[in-house]
Structure formats: C-alpha cells, structure tokens
JSON list of C-alpha atoms in Angstrom, two decimals:
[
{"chain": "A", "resi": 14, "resn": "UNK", "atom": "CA", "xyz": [0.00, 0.00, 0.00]},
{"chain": "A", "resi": 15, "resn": "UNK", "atom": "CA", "xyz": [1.27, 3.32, -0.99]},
{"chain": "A", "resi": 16, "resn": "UNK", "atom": "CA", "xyz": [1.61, 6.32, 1.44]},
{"chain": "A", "resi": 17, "resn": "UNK", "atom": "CA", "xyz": [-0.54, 9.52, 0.85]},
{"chain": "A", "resi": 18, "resn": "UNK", "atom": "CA", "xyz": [-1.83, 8.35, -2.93]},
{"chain": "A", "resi": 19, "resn": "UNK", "atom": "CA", "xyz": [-5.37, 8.05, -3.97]},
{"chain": "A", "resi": 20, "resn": "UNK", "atom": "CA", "xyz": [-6.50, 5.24, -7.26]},
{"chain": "A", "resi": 21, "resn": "UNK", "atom": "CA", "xyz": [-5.36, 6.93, -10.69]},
{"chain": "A", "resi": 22, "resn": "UNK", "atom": "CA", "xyz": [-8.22, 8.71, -12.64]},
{"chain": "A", "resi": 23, "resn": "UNK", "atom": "CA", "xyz": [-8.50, 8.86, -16.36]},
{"chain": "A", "resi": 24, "resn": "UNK", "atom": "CA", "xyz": [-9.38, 12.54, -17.20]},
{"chain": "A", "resi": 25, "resn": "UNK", "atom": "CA", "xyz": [-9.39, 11.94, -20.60]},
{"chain": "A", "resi": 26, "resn": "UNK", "atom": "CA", "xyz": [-13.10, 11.02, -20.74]},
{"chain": "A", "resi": 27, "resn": "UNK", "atom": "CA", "xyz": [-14.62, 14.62, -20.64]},
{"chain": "A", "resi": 28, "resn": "UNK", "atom": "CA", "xyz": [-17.23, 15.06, -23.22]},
{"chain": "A", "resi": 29, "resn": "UNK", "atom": "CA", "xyz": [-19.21, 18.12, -20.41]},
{"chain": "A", "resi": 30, "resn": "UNK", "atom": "CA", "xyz": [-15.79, 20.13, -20.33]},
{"chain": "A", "resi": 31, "resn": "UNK", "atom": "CA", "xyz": [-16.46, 20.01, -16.65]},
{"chain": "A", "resi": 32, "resn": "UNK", "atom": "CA", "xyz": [-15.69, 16.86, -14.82]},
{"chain": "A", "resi": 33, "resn": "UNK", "atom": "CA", "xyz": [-14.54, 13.76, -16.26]},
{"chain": "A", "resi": 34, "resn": "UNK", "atom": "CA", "xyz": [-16.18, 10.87, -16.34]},
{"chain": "A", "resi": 35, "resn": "UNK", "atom": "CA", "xyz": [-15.19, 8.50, -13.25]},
{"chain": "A", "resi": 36, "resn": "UNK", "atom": "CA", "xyz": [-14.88, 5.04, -13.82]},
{"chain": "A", "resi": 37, "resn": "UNK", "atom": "CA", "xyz": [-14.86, 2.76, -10.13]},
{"chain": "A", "resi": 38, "resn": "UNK", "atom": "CA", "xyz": [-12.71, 0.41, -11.37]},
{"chain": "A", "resi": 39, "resn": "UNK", "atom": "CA", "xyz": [-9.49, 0.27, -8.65]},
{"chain": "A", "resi": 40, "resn": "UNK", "atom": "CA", "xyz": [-11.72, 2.28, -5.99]},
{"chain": "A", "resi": 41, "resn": "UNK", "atom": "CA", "xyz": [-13.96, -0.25, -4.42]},
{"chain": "A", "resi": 42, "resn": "UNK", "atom": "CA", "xyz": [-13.06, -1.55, -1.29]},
{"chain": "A", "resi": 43, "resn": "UNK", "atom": "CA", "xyz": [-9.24, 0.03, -1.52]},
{"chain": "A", "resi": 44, "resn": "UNK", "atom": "CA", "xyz": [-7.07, 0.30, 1.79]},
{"chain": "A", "resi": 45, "resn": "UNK", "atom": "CA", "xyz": [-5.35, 4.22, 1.87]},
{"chain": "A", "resi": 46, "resn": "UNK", "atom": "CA", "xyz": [-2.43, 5.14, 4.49]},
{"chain": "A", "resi": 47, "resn": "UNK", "atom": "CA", "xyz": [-2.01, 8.66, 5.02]},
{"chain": "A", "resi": 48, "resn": "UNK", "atom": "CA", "xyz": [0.57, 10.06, 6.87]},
{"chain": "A", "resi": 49, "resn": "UNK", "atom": "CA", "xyz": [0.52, 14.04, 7.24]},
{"chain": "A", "resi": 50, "resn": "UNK", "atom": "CA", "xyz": [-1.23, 14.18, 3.62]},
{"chain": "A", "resi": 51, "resn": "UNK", "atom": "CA", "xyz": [-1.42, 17.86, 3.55]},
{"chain": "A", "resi": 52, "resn": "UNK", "atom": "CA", "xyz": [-5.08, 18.92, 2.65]},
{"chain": "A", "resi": 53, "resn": "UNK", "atom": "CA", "xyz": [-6.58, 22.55, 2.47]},
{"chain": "A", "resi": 54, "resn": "UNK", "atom": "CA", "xyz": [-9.61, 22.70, 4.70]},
{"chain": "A", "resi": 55, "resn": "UNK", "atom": "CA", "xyz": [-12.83, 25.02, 3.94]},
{"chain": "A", "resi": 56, "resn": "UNK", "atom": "CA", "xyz": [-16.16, 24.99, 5.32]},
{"chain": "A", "resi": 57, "resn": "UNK", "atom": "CA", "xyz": [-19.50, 25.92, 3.89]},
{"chain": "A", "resi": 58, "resn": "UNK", "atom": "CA", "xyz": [-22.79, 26.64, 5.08]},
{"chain": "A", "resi": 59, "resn": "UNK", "atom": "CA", "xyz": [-25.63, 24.43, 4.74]},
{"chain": "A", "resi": 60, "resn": "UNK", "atom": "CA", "xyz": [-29.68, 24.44, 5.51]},
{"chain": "A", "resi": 61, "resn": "UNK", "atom": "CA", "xyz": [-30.29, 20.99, 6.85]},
{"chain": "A", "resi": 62, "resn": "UNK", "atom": "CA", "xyz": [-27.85, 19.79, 5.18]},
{"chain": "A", "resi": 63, "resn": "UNK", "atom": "CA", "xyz": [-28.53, 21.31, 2.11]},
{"chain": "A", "resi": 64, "resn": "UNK", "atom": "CA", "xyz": [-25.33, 23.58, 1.13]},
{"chain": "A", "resi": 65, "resn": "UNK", "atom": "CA", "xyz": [-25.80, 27.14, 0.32]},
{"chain": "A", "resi": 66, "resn": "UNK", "atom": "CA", "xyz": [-22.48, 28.87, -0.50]},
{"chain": "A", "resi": 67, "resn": "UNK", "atom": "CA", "xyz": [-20.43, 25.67, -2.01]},
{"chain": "A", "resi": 68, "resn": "UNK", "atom": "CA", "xyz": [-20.51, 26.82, -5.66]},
{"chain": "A", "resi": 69, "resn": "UNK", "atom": "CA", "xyz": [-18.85, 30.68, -3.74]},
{"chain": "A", "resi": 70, "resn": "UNK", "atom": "CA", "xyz": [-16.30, 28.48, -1.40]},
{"chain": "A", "resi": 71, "resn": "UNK", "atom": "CA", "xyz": [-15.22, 25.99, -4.19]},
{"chain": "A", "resi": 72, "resn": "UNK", "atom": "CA", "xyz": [-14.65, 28.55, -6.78]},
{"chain": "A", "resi": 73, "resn": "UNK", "atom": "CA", "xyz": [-12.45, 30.81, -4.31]},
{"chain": "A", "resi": 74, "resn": "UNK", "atom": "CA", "xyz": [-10.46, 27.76, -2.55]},
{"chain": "A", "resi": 75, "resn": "UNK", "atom": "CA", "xyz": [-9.87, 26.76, -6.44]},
{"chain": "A", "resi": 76, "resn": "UNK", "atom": "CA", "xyz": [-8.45, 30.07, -7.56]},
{"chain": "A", "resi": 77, "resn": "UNK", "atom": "CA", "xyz": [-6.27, 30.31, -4.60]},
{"chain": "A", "resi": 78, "resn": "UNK", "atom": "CA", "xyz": [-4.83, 26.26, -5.36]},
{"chain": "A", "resi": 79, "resn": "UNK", "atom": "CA", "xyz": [-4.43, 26.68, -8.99]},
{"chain": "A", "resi": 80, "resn": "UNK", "atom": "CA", "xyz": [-2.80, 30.26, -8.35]},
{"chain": "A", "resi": 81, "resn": "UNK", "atom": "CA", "xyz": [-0.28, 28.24, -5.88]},
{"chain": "A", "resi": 82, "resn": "UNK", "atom": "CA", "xyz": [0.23, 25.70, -8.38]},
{"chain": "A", "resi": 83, "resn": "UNK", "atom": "CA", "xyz": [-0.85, 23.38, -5.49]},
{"chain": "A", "resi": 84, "resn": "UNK", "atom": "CA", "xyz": [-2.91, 20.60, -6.99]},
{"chain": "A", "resi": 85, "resn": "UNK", "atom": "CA", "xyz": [-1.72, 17.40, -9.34]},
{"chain": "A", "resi": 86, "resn": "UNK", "atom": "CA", "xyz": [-4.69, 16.47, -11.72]},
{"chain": "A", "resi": 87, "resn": "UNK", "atom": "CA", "xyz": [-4.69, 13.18, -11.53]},
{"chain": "A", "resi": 88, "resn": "UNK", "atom": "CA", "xyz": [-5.23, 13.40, -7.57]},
{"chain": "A", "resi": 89, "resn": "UNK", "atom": "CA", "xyz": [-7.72, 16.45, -7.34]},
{"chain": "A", "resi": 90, "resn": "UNK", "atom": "CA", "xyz": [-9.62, 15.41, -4.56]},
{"chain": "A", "resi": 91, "resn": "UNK", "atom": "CA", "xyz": [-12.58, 16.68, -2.53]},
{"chain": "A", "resi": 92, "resn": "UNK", "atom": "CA", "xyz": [-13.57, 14.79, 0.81]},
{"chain": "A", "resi": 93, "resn": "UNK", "atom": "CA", "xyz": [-16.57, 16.56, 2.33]},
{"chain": "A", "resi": 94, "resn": "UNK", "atom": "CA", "xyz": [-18.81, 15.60, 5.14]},
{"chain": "A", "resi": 95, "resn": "UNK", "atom": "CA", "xyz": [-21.42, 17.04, 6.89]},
{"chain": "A", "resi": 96, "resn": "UNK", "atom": "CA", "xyz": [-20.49, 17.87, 10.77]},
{"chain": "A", "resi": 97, "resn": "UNK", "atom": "CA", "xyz": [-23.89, 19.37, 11.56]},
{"chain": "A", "resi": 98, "resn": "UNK", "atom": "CA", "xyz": [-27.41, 20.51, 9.28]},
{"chain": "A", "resi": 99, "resn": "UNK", "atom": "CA", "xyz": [-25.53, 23.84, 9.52]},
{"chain": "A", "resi": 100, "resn": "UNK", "atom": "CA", "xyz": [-22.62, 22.99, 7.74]},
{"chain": "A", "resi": 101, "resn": "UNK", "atom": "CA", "xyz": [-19.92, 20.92, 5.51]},
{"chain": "A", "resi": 102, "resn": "UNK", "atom": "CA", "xyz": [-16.44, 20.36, 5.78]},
{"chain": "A", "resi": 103, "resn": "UNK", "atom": "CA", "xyz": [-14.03, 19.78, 2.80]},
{"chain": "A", "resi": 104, "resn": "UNK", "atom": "CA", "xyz": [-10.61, 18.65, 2.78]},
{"chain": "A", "resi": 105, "resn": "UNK", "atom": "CA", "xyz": [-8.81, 19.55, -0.71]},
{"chain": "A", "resi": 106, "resn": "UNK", "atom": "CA", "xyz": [-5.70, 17.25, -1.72]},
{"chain": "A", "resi": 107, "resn": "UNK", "atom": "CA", "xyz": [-3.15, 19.47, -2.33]},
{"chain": "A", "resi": 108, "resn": "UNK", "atom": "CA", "xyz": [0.95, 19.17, -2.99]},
{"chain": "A", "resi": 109, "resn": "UNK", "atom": "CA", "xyz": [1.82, 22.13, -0.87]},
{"chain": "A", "resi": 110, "resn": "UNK", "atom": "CA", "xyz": [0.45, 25.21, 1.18]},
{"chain": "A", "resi": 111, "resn": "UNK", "atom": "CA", "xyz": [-1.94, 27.61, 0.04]},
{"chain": "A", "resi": 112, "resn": "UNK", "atom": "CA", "xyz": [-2.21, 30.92, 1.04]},
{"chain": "A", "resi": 113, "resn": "UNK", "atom": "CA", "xyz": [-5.05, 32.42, 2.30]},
{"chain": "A", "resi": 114, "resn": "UNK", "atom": "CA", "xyz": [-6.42, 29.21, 2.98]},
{"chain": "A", "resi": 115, "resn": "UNK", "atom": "CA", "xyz": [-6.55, 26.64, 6.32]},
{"chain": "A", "resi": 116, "resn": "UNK", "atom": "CA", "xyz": [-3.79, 24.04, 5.95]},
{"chain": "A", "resi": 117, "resn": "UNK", "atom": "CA", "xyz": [-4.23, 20.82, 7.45]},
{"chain": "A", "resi": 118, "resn": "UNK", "atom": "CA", "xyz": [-3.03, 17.17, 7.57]},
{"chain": "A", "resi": 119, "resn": "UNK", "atom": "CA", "xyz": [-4.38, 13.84, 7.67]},
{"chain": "A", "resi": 120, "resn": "UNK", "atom": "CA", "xyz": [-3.15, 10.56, 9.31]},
{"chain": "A", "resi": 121, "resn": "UNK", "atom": "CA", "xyz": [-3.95, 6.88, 9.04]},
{"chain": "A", "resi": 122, "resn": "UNK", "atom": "CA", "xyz": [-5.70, 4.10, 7.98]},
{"chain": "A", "resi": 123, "resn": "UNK", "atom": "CA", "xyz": [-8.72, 4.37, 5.31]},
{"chain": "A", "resi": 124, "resn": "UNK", "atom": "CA", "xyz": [-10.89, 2.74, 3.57]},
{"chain": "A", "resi": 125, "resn": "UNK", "atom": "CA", "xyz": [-12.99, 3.10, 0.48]},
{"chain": "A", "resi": 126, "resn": "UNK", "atom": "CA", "xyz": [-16.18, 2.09, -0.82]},
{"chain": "A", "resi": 127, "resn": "UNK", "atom": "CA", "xyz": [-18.09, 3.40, -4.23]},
{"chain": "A", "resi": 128, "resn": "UNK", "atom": "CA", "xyz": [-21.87, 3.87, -4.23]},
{"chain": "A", "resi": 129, "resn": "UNK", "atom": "CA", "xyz": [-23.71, 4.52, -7.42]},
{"chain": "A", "resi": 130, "resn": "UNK", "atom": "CA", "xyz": [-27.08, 6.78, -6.31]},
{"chain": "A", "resi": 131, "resn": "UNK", "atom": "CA", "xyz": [-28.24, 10.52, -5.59]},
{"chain": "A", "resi": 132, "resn": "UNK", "atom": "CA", "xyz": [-26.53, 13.17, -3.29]},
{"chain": "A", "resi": 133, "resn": "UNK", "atom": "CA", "xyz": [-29.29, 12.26, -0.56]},
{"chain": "A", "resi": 134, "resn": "UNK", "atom": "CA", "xyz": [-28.70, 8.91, -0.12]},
{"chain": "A", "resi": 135, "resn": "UNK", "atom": "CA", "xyz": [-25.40, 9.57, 1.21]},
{"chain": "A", "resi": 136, "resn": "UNK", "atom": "CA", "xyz": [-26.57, 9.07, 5.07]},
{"chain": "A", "resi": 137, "resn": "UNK", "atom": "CA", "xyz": [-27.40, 6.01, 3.91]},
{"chain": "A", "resi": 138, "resn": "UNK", "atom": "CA", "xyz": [-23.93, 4.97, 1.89]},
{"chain": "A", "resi": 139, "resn": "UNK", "atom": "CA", "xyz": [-22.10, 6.39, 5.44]},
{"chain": "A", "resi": 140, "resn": "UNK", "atom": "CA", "xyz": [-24.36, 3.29, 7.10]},
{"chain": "A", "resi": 141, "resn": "UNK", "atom": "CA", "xyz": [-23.00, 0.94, 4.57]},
{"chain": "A", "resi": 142, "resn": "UNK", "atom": "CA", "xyz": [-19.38, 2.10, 4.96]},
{"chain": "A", "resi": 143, "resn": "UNK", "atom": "CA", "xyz": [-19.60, 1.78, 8.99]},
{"chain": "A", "resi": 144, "resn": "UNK", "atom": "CA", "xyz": [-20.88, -1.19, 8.59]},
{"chain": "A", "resi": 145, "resn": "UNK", "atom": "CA", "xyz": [-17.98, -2.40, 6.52]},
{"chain": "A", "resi": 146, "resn": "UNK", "atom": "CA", "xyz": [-15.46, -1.49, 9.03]},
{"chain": "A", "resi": 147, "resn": "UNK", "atom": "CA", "xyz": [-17.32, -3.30, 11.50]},
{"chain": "A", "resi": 148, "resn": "UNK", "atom": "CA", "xyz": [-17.47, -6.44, 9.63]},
{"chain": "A", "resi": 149, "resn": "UNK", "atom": "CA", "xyz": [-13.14, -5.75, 9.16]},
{"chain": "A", "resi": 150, "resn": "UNK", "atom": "CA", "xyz": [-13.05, -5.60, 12.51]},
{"chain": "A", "resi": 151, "resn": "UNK", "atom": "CA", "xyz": [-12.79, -1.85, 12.94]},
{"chain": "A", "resi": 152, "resn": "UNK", "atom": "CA", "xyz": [-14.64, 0.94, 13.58]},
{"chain": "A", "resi": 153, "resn": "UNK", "atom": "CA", "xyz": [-15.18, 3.78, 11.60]},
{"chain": "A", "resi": 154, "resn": "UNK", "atom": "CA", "xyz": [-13.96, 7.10, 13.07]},
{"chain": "A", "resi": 155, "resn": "UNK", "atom": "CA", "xyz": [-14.91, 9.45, 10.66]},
{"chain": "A", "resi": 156, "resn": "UNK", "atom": "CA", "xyz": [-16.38, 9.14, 7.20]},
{"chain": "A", "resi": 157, "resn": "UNK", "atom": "CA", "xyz": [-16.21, 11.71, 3.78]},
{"chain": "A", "resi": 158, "resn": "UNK", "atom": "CA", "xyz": [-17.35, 11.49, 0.52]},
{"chain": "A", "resi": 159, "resn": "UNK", "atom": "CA", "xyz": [-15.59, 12.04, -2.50]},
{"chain": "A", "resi": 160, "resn": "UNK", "atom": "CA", "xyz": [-18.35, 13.43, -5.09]},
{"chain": "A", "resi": 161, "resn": "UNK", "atom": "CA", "xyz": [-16.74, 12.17, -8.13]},
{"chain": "A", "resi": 162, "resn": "UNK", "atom": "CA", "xyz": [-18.73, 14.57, -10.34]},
{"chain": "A", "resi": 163, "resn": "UNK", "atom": "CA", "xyz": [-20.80, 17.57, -10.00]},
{"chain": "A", "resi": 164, "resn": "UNK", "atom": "CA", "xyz": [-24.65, 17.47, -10.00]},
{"chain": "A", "resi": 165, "resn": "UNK", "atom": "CA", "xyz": [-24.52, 18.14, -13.75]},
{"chain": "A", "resi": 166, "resn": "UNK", "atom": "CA", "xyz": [-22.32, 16.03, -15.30]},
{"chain": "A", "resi": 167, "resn": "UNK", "atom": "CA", "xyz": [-23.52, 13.35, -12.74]},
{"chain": "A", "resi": 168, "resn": "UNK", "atom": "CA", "xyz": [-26.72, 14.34, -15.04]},
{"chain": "A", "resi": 169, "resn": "UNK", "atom": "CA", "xyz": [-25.01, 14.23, -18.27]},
{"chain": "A", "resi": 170, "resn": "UNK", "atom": "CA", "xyz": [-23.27, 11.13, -18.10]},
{"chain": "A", "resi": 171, "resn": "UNK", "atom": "CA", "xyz": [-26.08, 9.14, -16.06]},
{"chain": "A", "resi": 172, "resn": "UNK", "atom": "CA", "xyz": [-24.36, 8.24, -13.27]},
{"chain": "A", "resi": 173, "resn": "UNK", "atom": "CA", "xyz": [-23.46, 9.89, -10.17]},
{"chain": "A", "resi": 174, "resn": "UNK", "atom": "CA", "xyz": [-20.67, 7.92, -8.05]},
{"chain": "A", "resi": 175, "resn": "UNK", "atom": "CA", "xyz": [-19.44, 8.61, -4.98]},
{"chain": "A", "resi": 176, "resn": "UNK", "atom": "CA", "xyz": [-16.55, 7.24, -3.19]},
{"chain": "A", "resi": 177, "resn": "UNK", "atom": "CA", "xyz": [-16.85, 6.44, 0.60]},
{"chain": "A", "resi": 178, "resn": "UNK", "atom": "CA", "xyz": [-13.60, 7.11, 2.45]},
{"chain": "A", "resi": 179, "resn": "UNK", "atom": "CA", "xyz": [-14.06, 6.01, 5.98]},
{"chain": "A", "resi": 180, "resn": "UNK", "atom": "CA", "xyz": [-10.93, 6.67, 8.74]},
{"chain": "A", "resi": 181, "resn": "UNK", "atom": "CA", "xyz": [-10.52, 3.40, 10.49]}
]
C-alpha cells in the first residue's frame, strides 16, 4: 500500500468540459495510508444539510490552489462531510500550502467504498461504509465522501458515483 496516494483517474473522458467521467474500477473496497497528507480545509454553510455557498467556497479555494500551483490532476480530490445541518467540511488534496487558505493534515488508515445513487442517499452509503469497518473488525472514526462529479455532469453522463472514504 502506498503512502498519501489516492487510485489513478482517467481525465481523458470529458465530453461536459467540466468533470470527467469517473470510472470505479481500482476504488472499491481500496485500503489508503495517510501520513501528514497535507489537505486545504474550507467549510460551507448548509440548511439541513442542504449547502448554500459551495458553488462561492469551491470557486475561491480553487483560484487560490491553482494560483499556488498546489494541486496534481490526476489526484484532485474533494472529501466533504457534513459535521452538523448547519454545515460541511471539505478537505482539498493538495501538494503544498496555500495561502489564504486553512492548511491541514491527515493521518492513518482508510478505507474506500463506491456507491452509485443521488446526493441524498449519502446518510445512507455512510451506514454501509460503517458497517464495513465493522465487519473488518474496525470501527469507523470518521467518514467523507468524494463526489466524483458535479450534479450536472452526474446528469449528463447518467451516473453519479461517490466514493466512501471512511478513517478506520
């Protein structure tokens, strides 16, 4: 098992311009170490758990990685989850520190599930993923999501994956 990497993506599949399309294959049930990953951290607000300001927050944290020439392609990833109604948490992998933003790090032992299904059936993927760990013999600690795609691409290419990551 690698240290702080994530499964390859193919980004050539694009036919929105926006997000590629994802394809599962070497992201089901995958074991991830971290140690110290360095991730930017941003928080939105949400309306029972509905976000409000995500499209504002992503498009700023963006600016501010791509103007540090902070992120690798091939590993541009998002885990988010919810820590109340009020609001979401997302951890941006990134190669090195942004300014203007909240550094952070994560440690340890992960592991990953993909669900096929819409955004709010996600409480219920978290569910699946706990139970997972429990049947490995560990317990979840904390769980994110990796949206692979955004609401409309998810639309445009028919599916709409999401990758469990669950700290273990």
């Amino acid at each position: 098992m690698d240290t702080n990497t994530f499964p390859k993506m193919d980004l050539s599949d694009n036919t929105t311009g926006c997000c590629p399309r994802f394809n599962p294959a070497g992201w089901d049930n995958r074991h991830l170490h971290f140690e110290d990953k360095k991730f930017l951290r941003a928080t939105t607000r949400s309306a029972m758990h509905i976000p409000w300001n995500m499209g504002q927050v992503f498009t700023r944290v963006q600016g501010h990685i791509d103007d540090a020439n902070a992120a690798d392609p091939a590993t541009e990833i998002v885990l988010s989850r919810d820590t109340s109604a009020w609001e979401g948490e997302h951890f941006f992998a990134v190669d090195k520190d942004v300014p203007e933003e909240e550094m952070t790090t994560l440690s340890g032992d992960f592991i990953t599930r993909v669900f096929e299904g819409p955004y709010r059936k996600a409480k219920n993927f978290e569910h699946d993923i706990k139970i997972a760990a429990k049947a490995m013999g560990k317990e979840a600690q904390a769980v994110y999501f990796f949206y692979t795609t955004c609401p409309k691409c998810a639309k445009a290419y028919g599916e709409n994956y999401m990758v469990g990551v669950a700290q273990v």
